[in-house]
């Protein structure tokens, strides 16, 4: 099925905006990716590839929200890097939780913490989960978008069809509600 002409034109403008910004910023993006990857070329290339995909897709969805394409690319690179760090951390924790308790091998997730500290962390996580489960459906969606998917505020605003300051305010109120609920538990 062929896209309407205006939609094709919008995609063409977004693609050109991305391509121009990518060519202009590539040397600096490569240097930043290498720093993030501690000089490991394959990891830096993976960061750049993921950055390119995410930035292009976002620019295609909402080209009017991107006022500084080069700056946007650096923000996306940083988010991609942070996502990779979180993913590695989750993978290590998953490995740690599935490890045998009697094992002499050192774990990753709670390494260096006492049994009491581990228990307190687990209880705090349980309180967060309980607080989130008591939220309305829309608030749980907002929580997932911001704290699980780590979506930027412009994307959250677009998903809820609200302006960006209102999205920020709703996230702030959500944080306060969760803190209050955790204090009651």
C-alpha positions in Angstrom: 0.0 0.0 0.0 1.4 3.3 -1.0 1.7 6.1 1.6 0.0 9.4 1.0 2.2 12.1 -0.5 2.3 14.3 2.6 3.4 11.4 4.7 6.1 10.5 2.2 7.3 14.1 2.2 7.4 14.1 6.0 9.5 10.9 6.0 11.8 12.4 3.3 12.3 15.6 5.4 13.0 13.5 8.6 15.4 11.3 6.7 17.3 14.3 5.3 17.4 15.9 8.7 18.8 12.7 10.2 21.4 12.1 7.4 22.7 15.7 7.5 23.0 15.6 11.3 24.6 12.2 11.2 27.3 13.2 8.7 28.0 16.4 10.6 28.3 14.9 14.0 29.7 11.4 13.2 33.4 12.1 14.2 32.3 13.4 17.6 29.7 10.7 18.0 32.3 8.0 17.3 34.7 9.6 19.9 32.0 9.7 22.5 30.9 6.1 21.8 34.5 5.0 22.2 34.8 6.7 25.5 31.5 5.1 26.7 32.8 1.7 25.5 36.2 2.2 27.2 37.9 2.0 23.8 36.3 -1.3 22.8 35.6 -0.9 19.1 32.8 -3.5 18.7 30.9 -2.0 21.7 31.3 1.5 20.3 30.0 0.4 16.9 27.0 -1.3 18.6 26.2 1.9 20.5 26.4 3.9 17.3 24.2 1.5 15.4 21.6 1.5 18.1 21.8 5.3 18.3 21.3 5.6 14.5 18.2 3.4 14.6 16.6 5.0 17.6 17.2 8.5 16.4 16.0 7.9 12.9 12.8 6.2 14.1 12.1 9.0 16.5 12.8 11.7 13.9 10.4 9.9 11.5 7.7 9.7 14.2 8.0 13.3 15.4 10.3 15.4 13.3 8.7 18.7 14.5 9.9 18.0 18.1 13.6 17.9 17.1 15.0 21.4 17.1 18.7 20.5 17.3 19.3 17.3 15.4 23.0 17.1 16.4 22.3 17.7 20.0 19.5 15.1 19.8 21.9 12.5 18.4 24.2 13.0 21.5 21.2 12.6 23.8 20.1 9.4 22.1 23.7 8.1 22.3 23.8 8.7 26.0 20.4 7.0 26.5 21.5 4.0 24.4 24.7 3.8 26.5 22.7 4.0 29.8 20.3 1.3 28.5 23.2 -1.0 27.7 24.6 -0.5 31.2 21.2 -1.2 32.8 20.7 -4.3 30.6 24.2 -5.6 31.6 23.4 -5.0 35.3 20.0 -6.8 35.0 21.7 -9.7 33.3 24.3 -9.9 36.0 21.6 -9.7 38.7 19.5 -12.4 37.0 22.6 -14.6 37.0 23.2 -13.8 40.6 19.6 -14.6 41.7 19.8 -18.0 40.0 23.1 -18.9 41.5 23.2 -21.6 44.2 23.3 -20.2 47.7 26.0 -22.5 49.0 28.3 -21.6 46.1 31.7 -20.1 46.9 31.7 -18.0 43.8 31.2 -14.3 44.3 28.0 -12.9 42.9 27.4 -9.7 41.0 24.2 -8.1 42.1 24.6 -7.7 45.9 28.3 -8.2 46.1 29.8 -6.6 49.2 26.5 -6.1 50.9 25.6 -7.7 54.2 22.6 -10.0 54.6 20.7 -7.3 56.4 21.4 -4.8 53.5 20.3 -7.4 51.0 17.1 -8.0 52.9 16.4 -4.2 53.2 16.9 -3.8 49.4 14.6 -6.7 48.7 12.0 -5.3 51.0 12.3 -1.8 49.5 11.8 -3.3 46.0 8.7 -5.2 47.3 7.3 -1.9 48.6 7.9 -0.2 45.2 6.2 -3.1 43.4 3.2 -2.9 45.8 2.9 0.8 45.5 3.0 0.6 41.7 0.4 -2.1 41.7 -2.0 0.2 43.5 -1.7 2.9 40.9 -4.4 3.5 38.3 -3.9 1.9 34.8 -2.8 5.3 33.3 -0.4 5.9 36.1 1.1 2.4 35.7 1.5 3.2 32.0 3.3 6.5 32.9 5.5 4.6 35.3 6.4 2.0 32.7 7.1 4.6 30.0 9.4 6.7 32.3 11.1 4.3 34.6 11.1 0.9 32.8 11.3 2.0 29.1 13.2 5.2 30.0 11.4 7.2 27.4 12.2 10.9 27.2 9.5 13.4 28.2 8.7 14.5 24.6 7.8 10.9 23.7 5.8 10.4 26.9 3.9 13.7 26.1 3.2 12.5 22.6 1.9 9.1 23.8 -0.5 10.8 26.3 -1.3 13.6 23.8 -0.3 16.2 26.3 2.4 18.9 26.4 5.8 18.2 27.7 5.6 20.3 30.9 2.4 18.5 31.9 4.2 15.1 31.3 7.0 16.3 33.6 4.5 17.3 36.3 2.7 14.0 36.1 6.0 12.1 36.5 6.8 14.3 39.5 3.4 13.6 41.0 3.8 9.9 40.3 7.2 9.9 42.1 5.6 11.6 45.1 2.7 9.2 45.2 5.0 6.2 45.2 7.2 7.7 47.9 4.2 8.4 50.1 2.8 4.9 49.5 6.1 3.4 50.4 6.2 5.4 53.6 2.8 4.0 54.7 3.9 0.4 54.1 
